[in-house]
């Protein structure tokens, strides 16, 4: 991983969009910090597309990332949000500065779309419930993630958010999920499992086609990705302009695919640092 300063200015100048993880990339201690929120707004203000791609549930994403209208908290300035590791997304969130002023209606800002049809999702829900029961019964100390009520297409076992599992137990949970035919990944806080071929990269391709009508693979050199964990590896491997915030170093030994660059700052401060580097390239010379 090269220091962020090694990222060529010309490479940054050609970017049209930024994908980013949320937990421990945009957020610090579970909340977005003012510098990271300002960085999102500045990227959007500079004309770039900004799309978070997260393993968090779609229900959590609506209340957390889209703001709280009752309290006058504005949505994040982003184009779309892909949740549950690529399975479901909110789109239609290309927010102008005017639309961020209350009162506003979430119904006018977004629509929810899925990669799988309703029948497939219903069948998978029954299968996921059975896997959940097996994990909780066979791996002592396991518990569902507290955000599970907002999940529609996957299950999540907490390993570092409100409880702690050893690396051996984390791997045991992942192995059970895979033995049951699920895809399993480990984020900085959860072990996620789902039925289907989608992942963060498939979700990124899907949302770019749905939202912009463009082929992501044909112009991947014009997008950057920022992440922090092992479940971001598929994105690190695909995007030549991939950046890890500093806290990714805790997973250094587990990463097969690492980001090309690394920020000095951790979590939200690291994201703000990456945004500043991108914005620097857009300034007139």
XYZ file of N, CA and C in Angstrom:
855
model
N 0.850 -1.195 0.000
C 0.000 0.000 0.000
C 0.879 1.235 0.000
N 0.703 2.065 -1.016
C 1.504 3.269 -1.150
C 0.860 4.426 -0.385
N 1.664 5.341 0.139
C 1.085 6.539 0.767
C 0.204 7.293 -0.232
N -0.818 7.940 0.273
C -1.794 8.605 -0.583
C -1.126 9.637 -1.501
N -0.052 10.227 -1.025
C 0.653 11.218 -1.829
C 1.248 10.677 -3.108
N 1.344 9.347 -3.234
C 1.878 8.730 -4.452
C 0.815 8.590 -5.548
N -0.426 8.899 -5.236
C -1.506 8.797 -6.213
C -1.328 9.891 -7.260
N -1.070 9.554 -8.518
C -0.788 10.574 -9.531
C -1.938 11.569 -9.691
N -1.573 12.827 -9.824
C -2.558 13.889 -9.967
C -3.439 13.663 -11.192
N -2.848 13.202 -12.286
C -3.615 12.994 -13.513
C -4.652 11.878 -13.337
N -4.322 10.850 -12.554
C -5.283 9.785 -12.285
C -6.470 10.323 -11.489
N -6.187 11.164 -10.518
C -7.257 11.758 -9.716
C -8.112 12.711 -10.548
N -7.491 13.387 -11.490
C -8.191 14.396 -12.283
C -9.254 13.770 -13.195
N -9.071 12.522 -13.601
C -10.005 11.898 -14.541
C -11.182 11.206 -13.854
N -11.232 11.234 -12.531
C -12.305 10.544 -11.816
C -13.660 11.211 -12.045
N -14.689 10.361 -12.161
C -16.062 10.857 -12.252
C -16.898 10.423 -11.057
N -16.365 9.518 -10.238
C -17.153 9.041 -9.109
C -16.336 8.339 -8.057
N -16.944 8.224 -6.856
C -16.297 7.600 -5.710
C -17.278 6.640 -5.054
N -16.875 5.394 -4.908
C -17.575 4.433 -4.067
C -16.890 4.424 -2.698
N -17.668 4.230 -1.653
C -17.071 4.164 -0.327
C -17.833 3.203 0.575
N -17.088 2.492 1.402
C -17.690 1.740 2.493
C -18.232 2.748 3.512
N -19.017 2.285 4.469
C -19.551 3.183 5.504
C -18.874 2.952 6.858
N -19.078 1.772 7.453
C -18.573 1.539 8.810
C -17.062 1.635 8.876
N -16.567 2.483 9.752
C -15.132 2.673 9.985
C -14.395 3.183 8.753
N -15.153 3.663 7.766
C -14.571 4.365 6.623
C -15.133 5.774 6.590
N -16.456 5.893 6.484
C -17.107 7.192 6.634
C -17.363 7.522 8.095
N -17.617 6.481 8.892
C -18.009 6.713 10.282
C -16.851 6.507 11.252
N -16.979 7.158 12.394
C -16.033 7.015 13.496
C -16.846 6.775 14.760
N -16.582 5.657 15.430
C -17.370 5.292 16.612
C -18.863 5.259 16.289
N -19.198 4.771 15.097
C -20.593 4.544 14.744
C -21.349 5.733 14.183
N -20.701 6.884 14.042
C -21.393 8.067 13.526
C -20.501 8.791 12.526
N -21.137 9.421 11.552
C -20.355 10.187 10.596
C -19.878 11.474 11.267
N -18.641 11.831 11.036
C -18.064 13.029 11.637
C -18.257 14.218 10.697
N -18.221 15.446 11.232
C -18.446 16.616 10.370
C -17.489 16.703 9.186
N -16.220 16.292 9.386
C -15.272 16.389 8.274
C -15.615 15.402 7.157
N -16.079 14.204 7.520
C -16.464 13.225 6.494
C -17.734 13.659 5.775
N -18.700 14.210 6.522
C -19.939 14.678 5.898
C -19.652 15.841 4.954
N -18.779 16.739 5.382
C -18.399 17.852 4.518
C -17.680 17.351 3.262
N -16.869 16.300 3.425
C -16.161 15.731 2.277
C -17.138 15.185 1.249
N -18.203 14.519 1.698
C -19.229 14.039 0.771
C -19.832 15.194 -0.017
N -20.175 16.263 0.709
C -20.791 17.419 0.065
C -19.840 18.076 -0.930
N -18.570 18.139 -0.584
C -17.595 18.770 -1.477
C -17.381 17.941 -2.737
N -17.362 16.630 -2.595
C -17.231 15.775 -3.772
C -18.432 15.953 -4.695
N -19.627 15.954 -4.110
C -20.828 16.172 -4.906
C -20.819 17.552 -5.539
N -20.379 18.539 -4.768
C -20.333 19.907 -5.282
C -19.371 20.066 -6.446
N -18.345 19.195 -6.481
C -17.375 19.231 -7.569
C -17.846 18.448 -8.791
N -19.070 17.882 -8.691
C -19.647 17.186 -9.844
C -19.369 15.702 -9.904
N -18.802 15.124 -8.826
C -18.536 13.688 -8.828
C -19.745 12.912 -8.313
N -19.912 11.685 -8.812
C -20.912 10.780 -8.265
C -20.358 10.175 -6.978
N -21.196 10.071 -5.952
C -20.776 9.524 -4.662
C -21.773 8.446 -4.254
N -21.265 7.207 -4.080
C -22.149 6.070 -3.802
C -21.554 5.190 -2.705
N -22.096 5.233 -1.491
C -21.685 4.264 -0.473
C -22.147 2.859 -0.826
N -21.300 1.867 -0.539
C -21.617 0.452 -0.738
C -21.289 -0.254 0.568
N -22.303 -0.794 1.238
C -22.131 -1.269 2.603
C -22.726 -2.652 2.826
N -22.251 -3.316 3.870
C -22.858 -4.561 4.305
C -23.998 -4.326 5.277
N -24.192 -3.096 5.695
C -25.280 -2.766 6.608
C -26.634 -2.996 5.942
N -27.703 -3.155 6.753
C -29.025 -3.430 6.188
C -29.658 -2.206 5.557
N -30.577 -2.449 4.660
C -31.243 -1.366 3.969
C -32.086 -0.533 4.936
N -32.684 -1.161 5.946
C -33.469 -0.407 6.914
C -32.613 0.552 7.722
N -31.450 0.088 8.142
C -30.492 0.938 8.859
C -30.021 2.076 7.964
N -29.811 1.789 6.694
C -29.321 2.802 5.769
C -30.327 3.939 5.610
N -31.604 3.601 5.616
C -32.628 4.635 5.441
C -32.621 5.616 6.600
N -32.573 5.093 7.825
C -32.656 5.969 8.986
C -31.336 6.659 9.298
N -30.228 6.001 9.003
C -28.918 6.532 9.369
C -28.353 7.425 8.273
N -28.313 6.920 7.047
C -27.669 7.658 5.957
C -28.583 8.690 5.312
N -29.915 8.503 5.428
C -30.821 9.415 4.748
C -31.376 10.490 5.657
N -30.920 10.517 6.892
C -31.324 11.590 7.785
C -32.599 11.299 8.545
N -33.020 12.276 9.318
C -34.200 12.169 10.172
C -35.045 13.416 9.941
N -36.106 13.263 9.158
C -36.922 14.421 8.809
C -37.580 15.048 10.034
N -37.939 14.230 11.016
C -38.606 14.751 12.214
C -37.697 15.721 12.971
N -36.409 15.454 12.935
C -35.458 16.319 13.643
C -34.747 17.297 12.714
N -35.171 17.318 11.444
C -34.580 18.250 10.509
C -33.154 17.928 10.111
N -32.753 16.637 10.236
C -31.411 16.216 9.840
C -31.442 15.812 8.376
N -30.629 16.464 7.578
C -30.679 16.254 6.132
C -30.063 14.927 5.726
N -30.503 14.369 4.600
C -29.855 13.176 4.047
C -28.409 13.471 3.665
N -27.635 12.416 3.572
C -26.276 12.573 3.064
C -26.313 13.027 1.609
N -25.389 13.860 1.174
C -25.334 14.299 -0.224
C -24.681 13.240 -1.106
N -25.469 12.265 -1.513
C -24.976 11.133 -2.302
C -25.953 10.847 -3.435
N -25.493 10.092 -4.442
C -26.338 9.752 -5.586
C -27.210 8.542 -5.323
N -26.688 7.580 -4.573
C -27.390 6.329 -4.292
C -26.674 5.663 -3.124
N -27.280 4.608 -2.604
C -26.654 3.835 -1.530
C -26.970 2.368 -1.758
N -25.921 1.553 -1.830
C -26.073 0.111 -2.023
C -25.846 -0.577 -0.686
N -26.812 -1.371 -0.245
C -26.746 -2.002 1.074
C -26.720 -3.521 0.956
N -26.508 -4.163 2.099
C -26.539 -5.625 2.215
C -25.639 -6.294 1.176
N -24.431 -5.728 1.057
C -23.400 -6.283 0.164
C -23.881 -6.453 -1.270
N -24.589 -5.455 -1.755
C -24.937 -5.428 -3.166
C -26.320 -5.915 -3.526
N -27.127 -6.342 -2.546
C -28.417 -6.958 -2.859
C -29.537 -5.962 -3.080
N -29.468 -4.816 -2.426
C -30.580 -3.869 -2.440
C -30.010 -2.458 -2.382
N -30.739 -1.511 -2.962
C -30.196 -0.153 -3.030
C -31.299 0.884 -2.975
N -30.915 2.063 -2.533
C -31.712 3.263 -2.735
C -31.080 4.015 -3.895
N -31.898 4.455 -4.830
C -31.365 5.271 -5.919
C -32.242 6.504 -6.074
N -31.764 7.411 -6.942
C -32.510 8.635 -7.170
C -32.231 9.679 -6.121
N -30.996 9.653 -5.562
C -30.661 10.543 -4.460
C -29.650 11.611 -4.881
N -29.719 12.055 -6.125
C -28.818 13.097 -6.596
C -29.316 14.421 -6.043
N -28.891 14.739 -4.856
C -29.491 15.812 -4.089
C -28.835 17.155 -4.383
N -29.652 18.156 -4.690
C -29.135 19.508 -4.817
C -29.064 20.143 -3.439
N -28.377 21.251 -3.332
C -28.290 21.927 -2.039
C -29.668 22.354 -1.562
N -30.533 22.774 -2.510
C -31.879 23.193 -2.132
C -32.680 22.050 -1.532
N -32.487 20.823 -2.076
C -33.279 19.689 -1.600
C -32.850 19.252 -0.209
N -31.702 19.751 0.264
C -31.246 19.390 1.604
C -31.854 20.277 2.682
N -32.655 21.253 2.276
C -33.257 22.141 3.253
C -34.640 21.615 3.641
N -34.904 21.436 4.945
C -36.228 20.954 5.353
C -37.279 22.042 5.098
N -38.573 21.637 4.922
C -39.027 20.242 4.951
C -38.781 19.535 3.614
N -38.521 18.231 3.684
C -38.356 17.445 2.477
C -38.954 16.073 2.734
N -39.224 15.356 1.660
C -39.845 14.039 1.770
C -38.916 12.984 1.211
N -38.631 11.964 1.996
C -37.785 10.879 1.507
C -38.406 10.206 0.284
N -39.726 10.167 0.233
C -40.395 9.528 -0.901
C -40.050 10.220 -2.207
N -39.740 11.513 -2.138
C -39.388 12.262 -3.342
C -37.905 12.177 -3.664
N -37.121 11.586 -2.746
C -35.680 11.559 -2.927
C -35.154 10.215 -3.400
N -35.900 9.137 -3.174
C -35.315 7.821 -3.426
C -36.355 6.798 -3.828
N -35.851 5.704 -4.392
C -36.646 4.503 -4.594
C -35.787 3.315 -4.214
N -36.415 2.240 -3.757
C -35.692 1.041 -3.312
C -35.791 -0.020 -4.396
N -34.648 -0.580 -4.777
C -34.606 -1.595 -5.822
C -33.810 -2.798 -5.324
N -34.114 -3.988 -5.901
C -33.490 -5.244 -5.481
C -32.845 -5.949 -6.673
N -31.825 -6.749 -6.392
C -31.239 -7.591 -7.425
C -32.036 -8.893 -7.603
N -32.652 -9.390 -6.512
C -33.419 -10.632 -6.576
C -34.909 -10.322 -6.560
N -35.707 -11.187 -7.206
C -37.144 -10.940 -7.217
C -37.762 -11.333 -5.870
N -39.027 -10.974 -5.683
C -39.694 -11.159 -4.395
C -39.793 -12.632 -4.006
N -40.064 -13.518 -4.973
C -40.181 -14.945 -4.667
C -38.847 -15.503 -4.179
N -37.764 -15.130 -4.837
C -36.436 -15.598 -4.422
C -36.099 -15.079 -3.034
N -36.414 -13.828 -2.764
C -36.117 -13.257 -1.448
C -36.898 -13.975 -0.354
N -38.148 -14.327 -0.627
C -38.961 -15.025 0.372
C -38.400 -16.415 0.670
N -38.017 -17.145 -0.368
C -37.426 -18.469 -0.169
C -36.110 -18.366 0.611
N -35.313 -17.383 0.277
C -34.029 -17.212 0.947
C -34.191 -16.833 2.408
N -35.247 -16.098 2.723
C -35.492 -15.732 4.127
C -35.665 -16.974 4.987
N -36.442 -17.943 4.508
C -36.639 -19.193 5.245
C -35.319 -19.936 5.421
N -34.516 -19.988 4.367
C -33.220 -20.666 4.439
C -32.279 -19.938 5.403
N -32.290 -18.624 5.390
C -31.401 -17.856 6.262
C -31.769 -18.036 7.731
N -33.060 -18.157 8.008
C -33.488 -18.382 9.390
C -32.938 -19.699 9.925
N -32.909 -20.730 9.072
C -32.379 -22.034 9.474
C -30.871 -21.943 9.737
N -30.153 -21.222 8.901
C -28.711 -21.066 9.104
C -28.444 -20.293 10.390
N -29.232 -19.280 10.647
C -29.075 -18.500 11.877
C -29.205 -19.394 13.100
N -30.224 -20.244 13.104
C -30.427 -21.147 14.245
C -29.219 -22.062 14.426
N -28.667 -22.554 13.329
C -27.510 -23.444 13.427
C -26.299 -22.713 13.995
N -26.040 -21.506 13.512
C -24.886 -20.739 13.999
C -25.011 -20.475 15.493
N -26.161 -19.997 15.927
C -26.352 -19.657 17.338
C -26.252 -20.892 18.232
N -26.646 -22.048 17.694
C -26.596 -23.275 18.484
C -25.194 -23.872 18.543
N -24.419 -23.734 17.474
C -23.135 -24.431 17.382
C -21.925 -23.597 17.787
N -22.050 -22.279 17.776
C -20.896 -21.433 18.096
C -21.201 -20.640 19.359
N -20.632 -21.047 20.489
C -20.917 -20.367 21.760
C -20.573 -18.881 21.705
N -21.438 -18.071 22.290
C -21.175 -16.639 22.381
C -21.645 -15.827 21.202
N -22.199 -16.482 20.174
C -22.641 -15.730 19.004
C -23.985 -15.062 19.254
N -24.180 -13.923 18.592
C -25.445 -13.197 18.663
C -25.667 -12.476 17.338
N -26.934 -12.328 16.993
C -27.261 -11.573 15.788
C -26.844 -10.120 15.959
N -26.467 -9.491 14.873
C -26.173 -8.065 14.898
C -27.423 -7.305 15.331
N -27.219 -6.214 16.051
C -28.359 -5.454 16.556
C -29.157 -4.782 15.449
N -28.575 -4.664 14.262
C -29.306 -4.056 13.145
C -30.071 -5.082 12.317
N -30.201 -6.303 12.828
C -30.801 -7.383 12.040
C -32.254 -7.121 11.668
N -32.950 -6.339 12.474
C -34.347 -6.036 12.162
C -34.531 -5.300 10.851
N -33.486 -4.623 10.384
C -33.581 -3.888 9.134
C -33.078 -4.644 7.929
N -32.681 -5.921 8.126
C -32.106 -6.709 7.029
C -33.196 -7.436 6.256
N -33.048 -7.460 4.943
C -34.021 -8.120 4.083
C -33.432 -9.272 3.288
N -32.131 -9.266 3.034
C -31.563 -10.257 2.124
C -30.353 -10.991 2.675
N -29.971 -10.720 3.914
C -28.820 -11.423 4.480
C -28.974 -11.550 5.991
N -28.030 -12.252 6.613
C -27.956 -12.307 8.067
C -26.593 -11.779 8.487
N -26.525 -11.281 9.718
C -25.270 -10.741 10.218
C -25.067 -11.171 11.659
N -23.897 -11.719 11.937
C -23.502 -12.099 13.281
C -22.480 -11.081 13.777
N -22.725 -10.527 14.939
C -21.837 -9.518 15.512
C -20.537 -10.168 15.981
N -19.397 -9.569 15.605
C -18.133 -10.052 16.173
C -17.325 -8.959 16.853
N -17.675 -7.675 16.612
C -16.868 -6.613 17.215
C -17.635 -5.347 17.538
N -18.931 -5.286 17.234
C -19.668 -4.048 17.491
C -20.137 -3.961 18.932
N -20.898 -4.980 19.389
C -21.382 -4.982 20.776
C -20.960 -6.230 21.540
N -20.242 -7.116 20.864
C -19.675 -8.298 21.509
C -18.334 -8.576 20.854
N -17.637 -9.589 21.328
C -16.334 -9.901 20.740
C -16.220 -11.407 20.531
N -15.911 -11.783 19.280
C -15.636 -13.175 18.964
C -14.166 -13.329 18.607
N -13.595 -14.444 18.998
C -12.209 -14.727 18.644
C -12.098 -14.974 17.146
N -10.912 -14.830 16.570
C -10.737 -15.140 15.143
C -11.189 -16.558 14.796
N -10.979 -17.495 15.726
C -11.378 -18.887 15.478
C -12.894 -19.011 15.374
N -13.617 -18.308 16.242
C -15.077 -18.365 16.189
C -15.618 -17.633 14.962
N -14.973 -16.541 14.593
C -15.381 -15.829 13.381
C -15.274 -16.758 12.170
N -14.172 -17.471 12.087
C -13.976 -18.387 10.969
C -14.966 -19.545 11.036
N -15.286 -20.017 12.239
C -16.254 -21.100 12.384
C -17.628 -20.671 11.868
N -18.041 -19.448 12.219
C -19.328 -18.937 11.728
C -19.319 -18.855 10.208
N -18.254 -18.312 9.649
C -18.164 -18.179 8.190
C -18.194 -19.549 7.512
N -17.536 -20.528 8.116
C -17.521 -21.873 7.536
C -18.905 -22.506 7.547
N -19.662 -22.291 8.620
C -21.029 -22.823 8.674
C -21.880 -22.198 7.569
N -21.763 -20.886 7.419
C -22.529 -20.207 6.367
C -22.192 -20.775 4.999
N -20.917 -20.941 4.723
C -20.501 -21.456 3.412
C -20.938 -22.902 3.204
N -20.888 -23.697 4.292
C -21.334 -25.088 4.187
C -22.814 -25.184 3.852
N -23.571 -24.158 4.237
C -25.006 -24.118 3.945
C -25.298 -23.492 2.577
N -24.244 -23.190 1.824
C -24.425 -22.646 0.481
C -24.485 -21.142 0.391
N -24.138 -20.472 1.488
C -24.181 -19.020 1.501
C -22.832 -18.431 1.084
N -22.857 -17.208 0.599
C -21.656 -16.396 0.509
C -21.440 -15.780 1.882
N -20.212 -15.771 2.373
C -19.924 -15.213 3.693
C -18.735 -14.273 3.606
N -18.867 -13.116 4.227
C -17.765 -12.162 4.298
C -17.673 -11.622 5.717
N -16.502 -11.086 6.038
C -16.259 -10.526 7.372
C -15.933 -9.048 7.224
N -16.750 -8.197 7.838
C -16.483 -6.764 7.842
C -15.738 -6.408 9.122
N -15.574 -5.133 9.379
C -14.889 -4.715 10.600
C -15.705 -5.006 11.849
N -17.020 -5.290 11.694
C -17.867 -5.517 12.863
C -18.735 -6.771 12.784
N -19.046 -7.230 11.564
C -20.000 -8.327 11.402
C -19.479 -9.430 10.498
N -20.079 -10.627 10.659
C -19.943 -11.708 9.685
C -21.263 -11.759 8.935
N -21.235 -11.494 7.645
C -22.452 -11.451 6.846
C -22.563 -12.698 5.980
N -23.787 -13.204 5.850
C -24.033 -14.345 4.990
C -25.293 -14.142 4.174
N -25.263 -14.577 2.893
C -26.431 -14.432 2.032
C -26.414 -15.493 0.941
N -27.593 -15.712 0.354
C -27.727 -16.612 -0.783
C -27.759 -15.776 -2.055
N -26.881 -16.081 -2.984
C -26.816 -15.335 -4.234
C -25.382 -15.039 -4.620
N -25.196 -14.622 -5.848
C -23.864 -14.361 -6.380
C -23.431 -12.912 -6.218
N -24.297 -12.066 -5.699
C -23.966 -10.651 -5.590
C -22.908 -10.408 -4.503
N -22.224 -9.302 -4.639
C -21.277 -8.818 -3.644
C -21.156 -7.306 -3.845
N -20.219 -6.685 -3.170
C -20.109 -5.227 -3.280
C -19.809 -4.784 -4.707
N -18.954 -5.521 -5.398
C -18.616 -5.143 -6.769
C -19.817 -5.326 -7.694
N -20.513 -6.454 -7.573
C -21.714 -6.664 -8.390
C -22.743 -5.571 -8.114
N -22.847 -5.173 -6.848
C -23.760 -4.090 -6.498
C -23.341 -2.772 -7.112
N -22.034 -2.513 -7.151
C -21.538 -1.277 -7.763
C -21.836 -1.257 -9.257
N -21.588 -2.387 -9.932
C -21.897 -2.469 -11.366
C -23.387 -2.224 -11.614
N -24.196 -2.865 -10.796
C -25.652 -2.809 -10.932
C -26.166 -1.384 -10.751
N -25.709 -0.698 -9.707
C -26.259 0.630 -9.433
C -25.799 1.640 -10.479
N -24.587 1.493 -10.999
C -24.130 2.410 -12.049
C -24.973 2.229 -13.312
N -25.315 0.977 -13.630
C -26.180 0.723 -14.786
C -27.592 1.251 -14.545
N -28.135 1.010 -13.342
C -29.496 1.424 -13.016
C -29.619 2.943 -12.921
N -28.639 3.562 -12.303
C -28.714 4.996 -12.009
C -28.255 5.851 -13.172
N -27.166 5.417 -13.820
C -26.525 6.250 -14.825
C -26.597 5.681 -16.239
N -27.012 4.405 -16.359
C -27.047 3.773 -17.666
C -25.668 3.582 -18.260
N -24.674 3.334 -17.400
C -23.290 3.232 -17.845
C -22.708 1.880 -17.453
N -21.642 1.505 -18.145
C -20.940 0.246 -17.911
C -19.741 0.538 -17.020
N -19.812 0.107 -15.757
C -18.746 0.416 -14.810
C -17.413 -0.185 -15.238
N -17.431 -1.410 -15.726
C -16.173 -2.056 -16.094
C -15.464 -1.318 -17.225
N -16.248 -0.716 -18.110
C -15.654 -0.009 -19.245
C -14.959 1.276 -18.824
N -15.313 1.788 -17.646
C -14.703 3.033 -17.181
C -14.294 2.961 -15.710
N -13.857 1.783 -15.289
C -13.493 1.632 -13.880
C -12.301 2.500 -13.495
N -11.467 2.875 -14.489
C -10.333 3.756 -14.220
C -10.791 5.168 -13.866
N -12.096 5.427 -14.008
C -12.632 6.758 -13.702
C -13.392 6.782 -12.380
N -13.293 5.681 -11.633
C -13.930 5.590 -10.316
C -12.886 5.222 -9.271
N -13.073 5.729 -8.062
C -12.230 5.352 -6.926
C -13.083 4.622 -5.900
N -12.418 3.814 -5.079
C -13.103 3.147 -3.971
C -12.308 3.352 -2.693
N -13.017 3.626 -1.597
C -12.397 3.823 -0.292
C -12.998 2.816 0.688
N -12.148 2.060 1.390
C -12.647 1.052 2.319
C -11.704 0.811 3.477
N -12.062 -0.197 4.297
C -11.288 -0.394 5.521
C -11.175 -1.836 5.981
N -11.739 -2.801 5.252
C -11.863 -4.119 5.851
C -11.707 -5.236 4.826
N -11.723 -6.487 5.344
C -11.540 -7.642 4.466
C -12.688 -7.812 3.484
N -13.894 -7.368 3.849
C -15.008 -7.533 2.914
C -14.986 -6.489 1.802
N -13.982 -5.626 1.801
C -13.797 -4.669 0.716
C -12.801 -5.173 -0.333
N -12.291 -6.387 -0.152
C -11.218 -6.854 -1.020
C -11.634 -6.969 -2.485
N -12.886 -7.357 -2.741
C -13.328 -7.485 -4.125
C -13.275 -6.124 -4.820
N -13.490 -5.057 -4.058
C -13.402 -3.706 -4.610
C -11.947 -3.269 -4.765
N -11.123 -3.594 -3.778
C -9.701 -3.264 -3.879
C -9.078 -3.931 -5.103
N -9.471 -5.176 -5.360
C -8.898 -5.926 -6.476
C -9.337 -5.367 -7.821
N -10.543 -4.815 -7.873
C -11.109 -4.395 -9.158
C -10.697 -2.981 -9.555
N -10.591 -2.086 -8.577
C -10.355 -0.683 -8.900
C -8.892 -0.318 -8.716
N -8.279 0.191 -9.770
C -6.885 0.608 -9.666
C -6.756 1.822 -8.753
N -7.813 2.601 -8.655
C -7.814 3.750 -7.742
C -8.538 3.342 -6.454
N -7.899 2.487 -5.684
C -8.472 2.016 -4.423
C -7.635 2.545 -3.270
N -8.323 2.959 -2.211
C -7.644 3.571 -1.065
C -8.187 2.973 0.225
N -7.310 2.667 1.147
C -7.710 2.243 2.474
C -7.503 3.373 3.459
N -8.464 3.571 4.362
C -8.204 4.473 5.478
C -7.255 3.758 6.443
N -6.576 4.517 7.297
C -5.440 3.974 8.045
C -5.779 2.762 8.898
N -7.016 2.678 9.400
C -7.376 1.568 10.279
C -7.450 0.227 9.555
N -7.285 0.220 8.244
C -7.234 -1.057 7.525
C -6.003 -1.856 7.920
N -5.014 -1.216 8.486
C -3.782 -1.926 8.858
C -4.035 -3.032 9.874
N -5.138 -2.959 10.620
C -5.411 -4.027 11.587
C -5.768 -5.343 10.903
N -6.124 -5.272 9.602
C -6.427 -6.475 8.839
C -5.315 -6.840 7.869
N -4.166 -6.210 8.014
C -3.086 -6.351 7.036
C -2.752 -7.812 6.743
N -2.642 -8.616 7.781
C -2.245 -10.013 7.594
C -3.328 -10.848 6.924
N -4.574 -10.384 6.970
C -5.690 -11.152 6.411
C -6.047 -10.750 4.988
N -5.461 -9.674 4.505
C -5.834 -9.155 3.196
C -5.053 -9.846 2.080
N -5.775 -10.488 1.181
C -5.157 -11.028 -0.023
C -5.048 -9.922 -1.068
N -6.103 -9.130 -1.177
C -6.124 -7.989 -2.094
C -6.146 -6.706 -1.258
N -5.111 -5.921 -1.397
C -4.986 -4.692 -0.609
C -5.271 -3.475 -1.486
N -5.673 -2.368 -0.863
C -5.828 -1.140 -1.647
C -4.478 -0.676 -2.178
N -4.501 0.039 -3.284
C -3.244 0.527 -3.859
C -2.625 1.615 -2.981
N -3.500 2.450 -2.377
C -3.014 3.571 -1.575
C -3.614 3.497 -0.169
N -2.979 4.203 0.757
C -3.493 4.248 2.124
C -3.385 5.668 2.665
N -4.448 6.104 3.335
C -4.476 7.437 3.929
C -3.738 7.434 5.263
N -3.296 8.584 5.686
C -2.687 8.708 7.012
C -3.750 8.688 8.098
N -4.902 9.259 7.803
C -5.973 9.335 8.781
C -6.802 8.071 8.822
N -7.409 7.828 9.974
C -8.281 6.669 10.146
C -9.738 7.091 10.034
N -10.566 6.145 9.625
C -12.014 6.296 9.615
C -12.440 7.591 8.902
N -13.354 8.362 9.493
C -13.879 9.538 8.809
C -12.819 10.545 8.424
N -11.816 10.713 9.280
C -10.726 11.641 8.967
C -9.948 11.150 7.753
N -9.784 9.841 7.634
C -9.110 9.276 6.475
C -9.903 9.503 5.204
N -11.231 9.333 5.284
C -12.057 9.585 4.101
C -11.953 11.036 3.680
N -11.994 11.946 4.644
C -11.868 13.367 4.320
C -10.534 13.659 3.650
N -9.500 12.960 4.075
C -8.179 13.113 3.465
C -8.195 12.640 2.004
N -8.853 11.518 1.752
C -8.957 11.012 0.382
C -9.741 12.000 -0.483
N -10.859 12.501 0.048
C -11.660 13.466 -0.706
C -10.852 14.711 -1.039
N -10.056 15.177 -0.088
C -9.221 16.358 -0.331
C -8.222 16.117 -1.460
N -7.686 14.906 -1.503
C -6.733 14.566 -2.568
C -7.421 14.564 -3.931
N -8.651 14.066 -3.976
C -9.414 14.052 -5.240
C -9.761 15.469 -5.653
N -10.214 16.277 -4.686
C -10.626 17.643 -4.982
C -9.443 18.514 -5.398
N -8.279 18.223 -4.858
C -7.081 18.959 -5.243
C -6.826 18.856 -6.738
N -7.112 17.674 -7.288
C -6.870 17.449 -8.704
C -7.850 18.203 -9.593
N -8.987 18.606 -9.032
C -9.986 19.302 -9.831
C -9.760 20.810 -9.861
N -8.810 21.303 -9.084
C -8.527 22.733 -9.062
C -7.784 23.153 -10.326
N -8.093 24.346 -10.824
C -7.374 24.829 -12.008
C -5.876 24.963 -11.729
N -5.052 24.623 -12.699
C -3.608 24.742 -12.535
C -3.121 26.099 -12.999
